[in-house]
Coordinates of C-alpha atoms in Angstrom, one line a residue:
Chain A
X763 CA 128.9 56.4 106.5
X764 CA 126.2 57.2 108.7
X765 CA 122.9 55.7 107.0
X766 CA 119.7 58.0 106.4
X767 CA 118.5 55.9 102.9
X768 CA 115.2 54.5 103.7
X769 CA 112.8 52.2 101.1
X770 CA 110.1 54.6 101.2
X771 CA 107.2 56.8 102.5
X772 CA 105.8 54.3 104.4
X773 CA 108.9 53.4 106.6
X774 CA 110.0 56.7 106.6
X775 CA 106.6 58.3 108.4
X776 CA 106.4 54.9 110.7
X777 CA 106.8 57.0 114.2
X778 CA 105.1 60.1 113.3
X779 CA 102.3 60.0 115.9
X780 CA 99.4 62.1 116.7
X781 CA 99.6 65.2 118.1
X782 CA 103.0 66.1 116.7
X783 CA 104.2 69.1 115.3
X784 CA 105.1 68.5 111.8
X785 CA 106.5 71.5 109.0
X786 CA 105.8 70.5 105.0
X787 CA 107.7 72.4 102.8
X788 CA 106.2 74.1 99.6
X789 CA 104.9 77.1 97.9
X790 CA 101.0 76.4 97.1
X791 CA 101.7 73.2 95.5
X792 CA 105.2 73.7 94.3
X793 CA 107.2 71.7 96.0
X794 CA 105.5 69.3 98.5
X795 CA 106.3 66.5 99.7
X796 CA 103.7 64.6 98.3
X797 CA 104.8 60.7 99.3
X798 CA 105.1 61.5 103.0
X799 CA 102.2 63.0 102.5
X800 CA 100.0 60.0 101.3
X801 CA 102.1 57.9 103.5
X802 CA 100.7 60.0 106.6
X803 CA 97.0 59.8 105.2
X804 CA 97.4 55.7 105.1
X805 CA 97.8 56.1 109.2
X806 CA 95.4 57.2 111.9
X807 CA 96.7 60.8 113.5
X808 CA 94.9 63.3 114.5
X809 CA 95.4 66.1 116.9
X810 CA 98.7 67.2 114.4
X811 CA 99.8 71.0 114.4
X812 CA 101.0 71.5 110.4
X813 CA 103.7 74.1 110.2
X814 CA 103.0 75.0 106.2
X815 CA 103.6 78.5 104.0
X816 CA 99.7 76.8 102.5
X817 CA 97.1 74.2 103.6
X818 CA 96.7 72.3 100.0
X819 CA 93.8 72.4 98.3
X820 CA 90.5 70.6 98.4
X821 CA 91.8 67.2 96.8
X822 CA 95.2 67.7 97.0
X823 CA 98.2 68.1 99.9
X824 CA 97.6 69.0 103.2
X825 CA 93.9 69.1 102.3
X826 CA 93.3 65.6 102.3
X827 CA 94.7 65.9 105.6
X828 CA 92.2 68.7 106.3
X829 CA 89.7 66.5 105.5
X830 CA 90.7 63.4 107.2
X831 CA 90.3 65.4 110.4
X832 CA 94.7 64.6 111.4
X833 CA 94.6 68.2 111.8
X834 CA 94.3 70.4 115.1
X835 CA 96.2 73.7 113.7
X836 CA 97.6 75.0 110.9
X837 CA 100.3 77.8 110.9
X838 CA 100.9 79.1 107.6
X839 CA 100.7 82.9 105.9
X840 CA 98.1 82.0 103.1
X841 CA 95.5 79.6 103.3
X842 CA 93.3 80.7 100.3
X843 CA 91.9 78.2 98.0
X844 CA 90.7 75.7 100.3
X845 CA 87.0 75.3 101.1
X846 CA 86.9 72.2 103.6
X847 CA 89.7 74.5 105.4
X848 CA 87.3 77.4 105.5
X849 CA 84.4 75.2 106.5
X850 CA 86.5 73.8 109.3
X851 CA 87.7 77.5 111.0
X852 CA 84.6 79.0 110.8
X853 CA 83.1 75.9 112.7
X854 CA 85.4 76.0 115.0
X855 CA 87.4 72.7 114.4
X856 CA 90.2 74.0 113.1
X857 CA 92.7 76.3 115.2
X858 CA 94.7 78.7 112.7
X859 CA 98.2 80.8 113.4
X860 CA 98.3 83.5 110.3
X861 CA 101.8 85.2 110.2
X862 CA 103.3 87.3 107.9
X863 CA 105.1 85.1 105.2
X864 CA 108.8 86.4 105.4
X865 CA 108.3 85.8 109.8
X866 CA 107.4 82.5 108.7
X867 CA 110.5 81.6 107.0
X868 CA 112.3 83.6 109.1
X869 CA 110.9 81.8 112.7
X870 CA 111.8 78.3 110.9
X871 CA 114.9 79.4 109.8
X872 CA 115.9 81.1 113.5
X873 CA 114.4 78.0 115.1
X874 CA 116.5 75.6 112.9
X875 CA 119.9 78.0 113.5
X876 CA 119.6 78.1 117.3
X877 CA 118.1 81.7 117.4
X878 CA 115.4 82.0 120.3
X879 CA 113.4 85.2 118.7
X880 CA 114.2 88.0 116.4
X881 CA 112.9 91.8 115.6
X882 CA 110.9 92.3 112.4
X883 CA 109.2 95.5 110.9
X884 CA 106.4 93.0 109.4
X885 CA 103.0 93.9 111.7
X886 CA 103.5 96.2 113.7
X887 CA 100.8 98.4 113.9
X888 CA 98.2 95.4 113.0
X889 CA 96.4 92.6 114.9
X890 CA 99.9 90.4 114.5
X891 CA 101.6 92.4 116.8
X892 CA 98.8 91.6 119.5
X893 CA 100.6 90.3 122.4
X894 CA 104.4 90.9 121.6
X895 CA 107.4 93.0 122.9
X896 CA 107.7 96.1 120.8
X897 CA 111.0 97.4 120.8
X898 CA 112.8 100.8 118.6
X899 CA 116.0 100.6 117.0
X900 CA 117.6 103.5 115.1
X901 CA 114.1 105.2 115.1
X902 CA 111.9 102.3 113.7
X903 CA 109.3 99.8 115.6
X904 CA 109.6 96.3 115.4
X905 CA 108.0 93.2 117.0
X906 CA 109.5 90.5 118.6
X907 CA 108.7 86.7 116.6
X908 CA 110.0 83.5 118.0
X909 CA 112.0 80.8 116.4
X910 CA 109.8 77.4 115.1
X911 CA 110.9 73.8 115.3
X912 CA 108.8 70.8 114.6
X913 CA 109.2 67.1 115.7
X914 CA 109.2 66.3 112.0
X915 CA 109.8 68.6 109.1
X916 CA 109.4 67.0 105.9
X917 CA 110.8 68.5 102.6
X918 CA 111.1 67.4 99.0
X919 CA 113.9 68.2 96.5
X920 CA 114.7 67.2 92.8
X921 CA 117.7 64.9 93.8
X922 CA 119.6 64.0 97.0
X923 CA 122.7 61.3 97.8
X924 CA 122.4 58.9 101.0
X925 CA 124.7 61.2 102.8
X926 CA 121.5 63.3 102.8
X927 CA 122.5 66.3 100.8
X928 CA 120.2 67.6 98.6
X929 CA 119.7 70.0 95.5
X930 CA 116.3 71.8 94.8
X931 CA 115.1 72.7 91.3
X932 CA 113.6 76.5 90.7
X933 CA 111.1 77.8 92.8
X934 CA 109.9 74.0 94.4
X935 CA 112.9 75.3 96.7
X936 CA 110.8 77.6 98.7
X937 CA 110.5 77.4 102.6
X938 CA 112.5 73.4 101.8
X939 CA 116.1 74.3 103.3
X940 CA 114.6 76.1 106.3
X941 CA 112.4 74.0 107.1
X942 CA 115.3 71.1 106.8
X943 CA 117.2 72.7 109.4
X944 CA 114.1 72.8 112.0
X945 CA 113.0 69.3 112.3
X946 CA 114.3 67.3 115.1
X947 CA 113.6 64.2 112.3
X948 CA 114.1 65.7 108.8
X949 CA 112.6 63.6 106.3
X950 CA 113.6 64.3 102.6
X951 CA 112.0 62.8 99.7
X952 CA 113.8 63.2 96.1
X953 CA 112.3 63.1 92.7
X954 CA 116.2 61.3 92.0
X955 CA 118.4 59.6 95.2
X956 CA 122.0 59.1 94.3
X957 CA 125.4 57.3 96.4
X958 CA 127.5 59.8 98.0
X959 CA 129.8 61.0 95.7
X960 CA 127.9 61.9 92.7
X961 CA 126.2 65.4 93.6
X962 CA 128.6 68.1 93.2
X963 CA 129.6 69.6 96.6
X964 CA 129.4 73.3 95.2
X965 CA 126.1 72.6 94.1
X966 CA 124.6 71.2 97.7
X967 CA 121.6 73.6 98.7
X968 CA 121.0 71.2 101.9
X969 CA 123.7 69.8 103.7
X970 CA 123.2 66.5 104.9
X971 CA 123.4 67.0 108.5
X972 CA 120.0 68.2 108.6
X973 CA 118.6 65.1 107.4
X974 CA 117.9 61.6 109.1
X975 CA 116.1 60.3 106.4
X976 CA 116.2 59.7 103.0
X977 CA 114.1 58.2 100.2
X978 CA 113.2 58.5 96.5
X979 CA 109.6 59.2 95.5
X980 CA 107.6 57.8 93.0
X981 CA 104.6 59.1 91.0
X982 CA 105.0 62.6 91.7
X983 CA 102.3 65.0 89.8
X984 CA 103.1 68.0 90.5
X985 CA 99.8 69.4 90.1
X986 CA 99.8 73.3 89.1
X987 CA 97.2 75.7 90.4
X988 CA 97.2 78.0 87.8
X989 CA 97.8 77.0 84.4
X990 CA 99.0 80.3 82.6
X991 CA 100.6 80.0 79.2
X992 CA 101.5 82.7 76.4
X993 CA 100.6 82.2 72.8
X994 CA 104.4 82.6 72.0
Chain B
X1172 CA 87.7 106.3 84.3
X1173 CA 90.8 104.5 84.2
X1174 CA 90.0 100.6 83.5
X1175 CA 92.4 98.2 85.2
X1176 CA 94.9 97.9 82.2
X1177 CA 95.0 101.9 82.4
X1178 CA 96.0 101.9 85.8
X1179 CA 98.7 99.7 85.1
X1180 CA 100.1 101.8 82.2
X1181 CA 99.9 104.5 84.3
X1182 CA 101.7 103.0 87.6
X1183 CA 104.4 101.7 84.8
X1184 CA 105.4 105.3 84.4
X1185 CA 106.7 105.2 87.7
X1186 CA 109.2 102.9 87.4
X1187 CA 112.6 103.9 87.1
X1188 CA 115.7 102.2 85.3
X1189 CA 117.5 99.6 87.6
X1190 CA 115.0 99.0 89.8
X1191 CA 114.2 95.3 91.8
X1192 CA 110.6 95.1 91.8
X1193 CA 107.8 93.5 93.8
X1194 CA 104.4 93.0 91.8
X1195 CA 101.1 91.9 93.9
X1196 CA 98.8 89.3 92.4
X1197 CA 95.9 91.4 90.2
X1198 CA 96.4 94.7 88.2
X1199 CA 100.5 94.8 90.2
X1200 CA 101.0 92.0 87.7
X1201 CA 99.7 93.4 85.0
X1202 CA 102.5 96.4 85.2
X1203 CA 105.2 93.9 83.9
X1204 CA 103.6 94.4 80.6
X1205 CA 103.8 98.3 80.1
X1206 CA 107.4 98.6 81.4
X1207 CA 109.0 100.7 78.8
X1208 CA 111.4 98.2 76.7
X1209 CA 114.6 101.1 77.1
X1210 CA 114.6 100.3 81.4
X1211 CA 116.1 97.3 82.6
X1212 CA 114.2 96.5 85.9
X1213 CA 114.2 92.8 87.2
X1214 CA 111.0 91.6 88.8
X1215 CA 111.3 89.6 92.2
X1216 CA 109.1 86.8 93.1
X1217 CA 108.6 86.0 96.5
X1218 CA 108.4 82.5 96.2
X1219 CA 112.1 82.7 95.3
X1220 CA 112.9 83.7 92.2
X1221 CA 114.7 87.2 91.0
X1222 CA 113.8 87.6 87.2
X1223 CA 110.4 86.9 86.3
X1224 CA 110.1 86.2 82.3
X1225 CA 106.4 85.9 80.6
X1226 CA 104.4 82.9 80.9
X1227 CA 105.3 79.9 79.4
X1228 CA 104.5 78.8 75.8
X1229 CA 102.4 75.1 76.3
X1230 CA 105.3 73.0 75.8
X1231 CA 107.7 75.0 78.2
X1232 CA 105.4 74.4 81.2
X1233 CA 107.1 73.6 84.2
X1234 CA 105.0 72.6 87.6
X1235 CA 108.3 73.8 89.3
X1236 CA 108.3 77.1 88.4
X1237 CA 105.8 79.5 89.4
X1238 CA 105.0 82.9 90.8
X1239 CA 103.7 84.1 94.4
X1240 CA 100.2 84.0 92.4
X1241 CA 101.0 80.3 91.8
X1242 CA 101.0 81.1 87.9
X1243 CA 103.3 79.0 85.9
X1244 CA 105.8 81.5 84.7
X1245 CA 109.9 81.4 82.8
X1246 CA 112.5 83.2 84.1
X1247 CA 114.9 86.0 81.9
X1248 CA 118.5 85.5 81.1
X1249 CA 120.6 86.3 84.2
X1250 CA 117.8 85.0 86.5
X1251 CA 118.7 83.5 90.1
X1252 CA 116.8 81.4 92.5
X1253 CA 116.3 81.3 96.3
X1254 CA 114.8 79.9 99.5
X1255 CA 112.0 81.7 101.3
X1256 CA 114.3 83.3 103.7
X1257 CA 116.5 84.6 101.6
X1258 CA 113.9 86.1 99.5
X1259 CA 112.3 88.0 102.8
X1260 CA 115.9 88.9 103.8
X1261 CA 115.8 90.7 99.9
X1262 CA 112.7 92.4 101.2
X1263 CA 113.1 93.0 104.6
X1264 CA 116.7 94.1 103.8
X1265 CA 115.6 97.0 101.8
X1266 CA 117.3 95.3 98.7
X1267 CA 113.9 95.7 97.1
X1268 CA 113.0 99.5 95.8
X1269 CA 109.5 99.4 94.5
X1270 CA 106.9 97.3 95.8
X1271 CA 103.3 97.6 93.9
X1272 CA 99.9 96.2 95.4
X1273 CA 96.8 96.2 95.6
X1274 CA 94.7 98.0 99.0
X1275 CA 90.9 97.7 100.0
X1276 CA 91.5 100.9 101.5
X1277 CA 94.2 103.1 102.2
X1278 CA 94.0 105.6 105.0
X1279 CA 95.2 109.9 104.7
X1280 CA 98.5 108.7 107.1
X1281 CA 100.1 106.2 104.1
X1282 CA 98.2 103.1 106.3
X1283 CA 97.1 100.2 104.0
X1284 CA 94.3 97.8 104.5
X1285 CA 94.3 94.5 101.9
X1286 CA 94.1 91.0 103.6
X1287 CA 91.2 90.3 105.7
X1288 CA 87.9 91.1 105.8
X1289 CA 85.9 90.3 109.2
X1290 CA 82.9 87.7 108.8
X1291 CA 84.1 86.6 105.5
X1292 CA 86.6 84.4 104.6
X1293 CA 89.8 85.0 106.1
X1294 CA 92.6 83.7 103.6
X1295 CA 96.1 85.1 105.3
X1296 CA 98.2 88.4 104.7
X1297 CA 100.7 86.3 102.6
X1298 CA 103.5 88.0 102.1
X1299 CA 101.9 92.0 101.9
X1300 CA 102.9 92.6 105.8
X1301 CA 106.7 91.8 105.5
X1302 CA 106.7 93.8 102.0
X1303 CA 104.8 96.9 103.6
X1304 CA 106.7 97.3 106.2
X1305 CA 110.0 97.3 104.5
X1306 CA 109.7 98.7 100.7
X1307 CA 110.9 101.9 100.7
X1308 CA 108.8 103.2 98.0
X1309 CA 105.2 101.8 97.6
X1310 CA 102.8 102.4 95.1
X1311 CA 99.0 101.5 95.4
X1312 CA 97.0 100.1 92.7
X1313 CA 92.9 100.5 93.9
X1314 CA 89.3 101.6 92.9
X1315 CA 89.0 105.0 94.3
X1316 CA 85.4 103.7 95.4
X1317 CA 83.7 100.6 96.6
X1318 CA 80.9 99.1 94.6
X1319 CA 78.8 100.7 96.1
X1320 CA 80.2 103.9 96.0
X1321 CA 82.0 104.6 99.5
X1322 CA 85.5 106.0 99.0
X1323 CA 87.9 103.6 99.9
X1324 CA 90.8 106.5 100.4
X1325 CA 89.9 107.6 103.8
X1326 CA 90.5 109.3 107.1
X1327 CA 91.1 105.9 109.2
X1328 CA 91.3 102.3 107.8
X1329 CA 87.9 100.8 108.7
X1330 CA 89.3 97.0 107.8
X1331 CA 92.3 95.2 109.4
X1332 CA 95.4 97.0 109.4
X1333 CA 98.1 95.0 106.5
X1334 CA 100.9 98.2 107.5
X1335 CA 100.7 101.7 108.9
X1336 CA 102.2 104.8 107.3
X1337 CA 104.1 103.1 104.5
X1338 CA 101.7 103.9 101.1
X1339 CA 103.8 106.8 99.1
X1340 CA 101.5 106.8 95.9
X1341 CA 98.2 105.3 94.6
X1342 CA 96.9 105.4 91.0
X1343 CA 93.0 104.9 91.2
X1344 CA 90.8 104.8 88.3
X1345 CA 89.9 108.4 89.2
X1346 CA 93.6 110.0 89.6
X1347 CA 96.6 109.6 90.7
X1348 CA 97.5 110.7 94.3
X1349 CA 100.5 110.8 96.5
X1350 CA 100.6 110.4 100.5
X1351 CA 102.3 113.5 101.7
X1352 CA 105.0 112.7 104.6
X1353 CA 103.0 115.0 107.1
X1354 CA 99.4 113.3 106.5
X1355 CA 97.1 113.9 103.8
X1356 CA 96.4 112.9 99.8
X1357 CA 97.8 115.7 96.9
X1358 CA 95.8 115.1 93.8
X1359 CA 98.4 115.3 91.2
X1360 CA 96.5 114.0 88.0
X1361 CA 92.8 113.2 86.9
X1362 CA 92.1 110.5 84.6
X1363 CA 90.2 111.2 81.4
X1364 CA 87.1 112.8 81.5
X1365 CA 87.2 113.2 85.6
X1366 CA 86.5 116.1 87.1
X1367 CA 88.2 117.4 90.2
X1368 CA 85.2 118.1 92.0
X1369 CA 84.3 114.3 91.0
X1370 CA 87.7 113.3 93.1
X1371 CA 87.1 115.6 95.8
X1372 CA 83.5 114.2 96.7
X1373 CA 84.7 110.8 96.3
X1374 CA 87.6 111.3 98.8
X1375 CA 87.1 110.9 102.4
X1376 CA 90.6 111.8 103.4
X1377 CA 92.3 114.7 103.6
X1378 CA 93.0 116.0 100.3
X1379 CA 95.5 119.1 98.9
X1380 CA 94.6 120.3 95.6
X1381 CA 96.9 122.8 94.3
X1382 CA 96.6 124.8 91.0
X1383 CA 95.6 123.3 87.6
X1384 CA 95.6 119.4 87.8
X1385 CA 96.5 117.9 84.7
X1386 CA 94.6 115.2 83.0
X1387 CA 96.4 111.7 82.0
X1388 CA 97.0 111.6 78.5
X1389 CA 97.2 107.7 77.1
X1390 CA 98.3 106.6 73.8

């Protein structure tokens, strides 16, 4: 068997260098990979384009990143909740690509399936269809968005086997799979890693050809953003 | 004057039995609470998950299970969960029938304005651009004024453009409007103690008033 299994962050991030182009899966918080990304913050990038649906927050995810100054640009749909972020594009340090959420997942998962651009309803009319082909079909307008790949995507799931194949628990699935399929490196990190063998094949979410690396995490926190609970 | 839980009741009238819904993050979310118990509706989530339930009691917390407002949240019996793509492809798809949001301003031709303001912060459209473009029935939950007392239901959008001619109804705390297909708001109904003169003055848009228009009744 082809081996992805690697001892952890550390190893696993070792020829990440700067100015890459690197995608982080997650959903706000929900679903980050949170050991690849302390493992990138222990080396010294900078320049990196960060291909995420969110930039973190302050203390946590791909803020710390923010505020290490790794990051040239961020592409993401929603970027709220972040003030180093905000102090950073209005200086003029940061470059930012906003695009509509469901073009987002859709460009990463085009990218990752071998689709060069697609047709979406989602802008036209606005300052995101600035630039782009226009085209009508069947009476409507869409815009034309391009697929995205990254030179390292980095998703996390709830368990994976060392073939690669992995298995996301509820909504910490997110932009994952796509994002999976659109790294030339895909590096998964799993709250649980497993031999081949033991993870139901009807139950795969990820198939593990779009992962080259594999490890299990440790101390994951999970922080939530917004605490809500009901009396009951 | 409606206050925001009013306008929620008052949008959940509008829902209809079977329907996927889409909820925005503010009074959208409140709706879920003044469904009427006899519909069956199932709330969508565009973080991925079909079947939002209420928040969670303090020992069902779970960090992996949140809404597009990044609440934590449960899910309902016969729930089912998804990838990003898949949950655009819902939406995009026209799988989705009601989509309710909130608008900073909403223009005479159904075009909505709710993500960016120049000068300030500039947080990202989210997903509200994919949903407006594709929902085929959108209902807008807003202030009929500003704070300051310009009417945010106008001619032309002033702000950034989120989707053009897509808005079919909005629910203010002044009245209840819908966006006529040719251009143009029709006053249908006046909340409490608001006159129609009020709604007229306040409205910078185009706007039909026909006959008597009845007053909102709550219980």
């Amino acid at each position: 068997m082809i081996t992805k299994t690697v001892t952890n962050a550390a190893e696993a991030v070792k020829d990440v260098v700067s100015d890459s182009v690197l995608m982080f899966g997650g959903f706000g918080l929900c679903g980050i990979p949170e050991n690849c990304i302390q493992a990138l913050l222990q080396k010294d990038l900078t320049g990196l384009t960060c291909i995420s649906n969110n930039a973190g927050v302050d203390d946590f995810g791909i803020g710390l990143m923010l505020k290490k100054r790794m990051v040239k640009k961020m592409i993401s749909s929603y970027v709220g909740e972040n003030a180093e972020f905000e102090r950073q594009l209005l200086s003029g340090e940061l470059e930012v690509d906003l695009i509509p959420q469901g073009t987002l997942a859709e460009r990463i998962r085009a990218g990752g399936a071998g689709i060069p651009a697609f047709f979406t309803p989602a802008g036209v009319g606005t300052e995101v269809a600035d630039g782009k082909e226009i085209r009508e079909f069947d009476g409507k307008i869409y815009l034309m968005e391009k697929g995205l790949r990254a030179d390292f995507a980095f998703v996390k799931a709830w368990k994976g086997d060392t073939a690669g194949n992995l298995i996301f628990k509820g909504t910490a699935r997110n932009f994952n799979p796509m994002m999976a399929t659109a790294g030339k490196i895909t590096i998964a990190e799993v709250e649980e890693l497993v031999p081949a063998g033991q993870l139901d094949p009807n139950h795969i979410h990820t198939p593990g050809i779009y992962v080259q690396r594999i490890f299990q995490g440790v101390d994951y926190e999970k922080r939530i953003e917004q605490r809500t609970v009901s009396k009951g | 004057m409606l206050d925001k839980t009013q306008i929620a009741k008052r949008i959940a009238r509008e829902v209809k039995n079977g329907q996927y819904i889409n909820l925005g993050i503010g009074i959208p979310t409140l709706v879920a609470n003044y469904i009427p118990e006899n519909l069956e509706v199932v709330l969508q989530s565009e973080n991925g998950l079909l079947g939002i339930g209420p928040f969670p009691t303090e020992d069902k917390i779970d960090p992996d299970l949140i809404n597009a407002g990044k609440q934590t949240i449960t899910m309902v019996k016969g729930s089912a969960l998804f990838n990003s793509a898949d949950s655009f492809a819902m939406i995009r798809g026209g799988h989705v029938h009601l989509t309710i949001l909130g608008a900073m301003e909403v223009s005479e031709n159904g075009d909505i304005s709710n993500w960016k303001i120049p000068g300030k912060m500039v947080k990202g459209m989210g997903g509200a651009m994919d949903l407006v473009a594709s929902a085929e029935n959108i209902i807008v939950a807003m202030q009929h004024c500003s704070k300051d007392g310009q009417s945010k239901l106008l001619k032309e959008c002033s702000l950034p453009i989120t989707g053009i001619k897509c808005v079919k109804k909005i629910v203010t705390d002044l009245a209840v409007l819908d966006v006529l297909p040719e251009g143009g708001f029709k006053l249908l109904e006046r909340a409490p103690g608001v006159t129609v003169e009020e709604i007229v003055s306040k409205t910078e848009g185009r706007l039909l008033v026909e006959g008597e228009i009845p007053e909102m009744v709550f219980d």
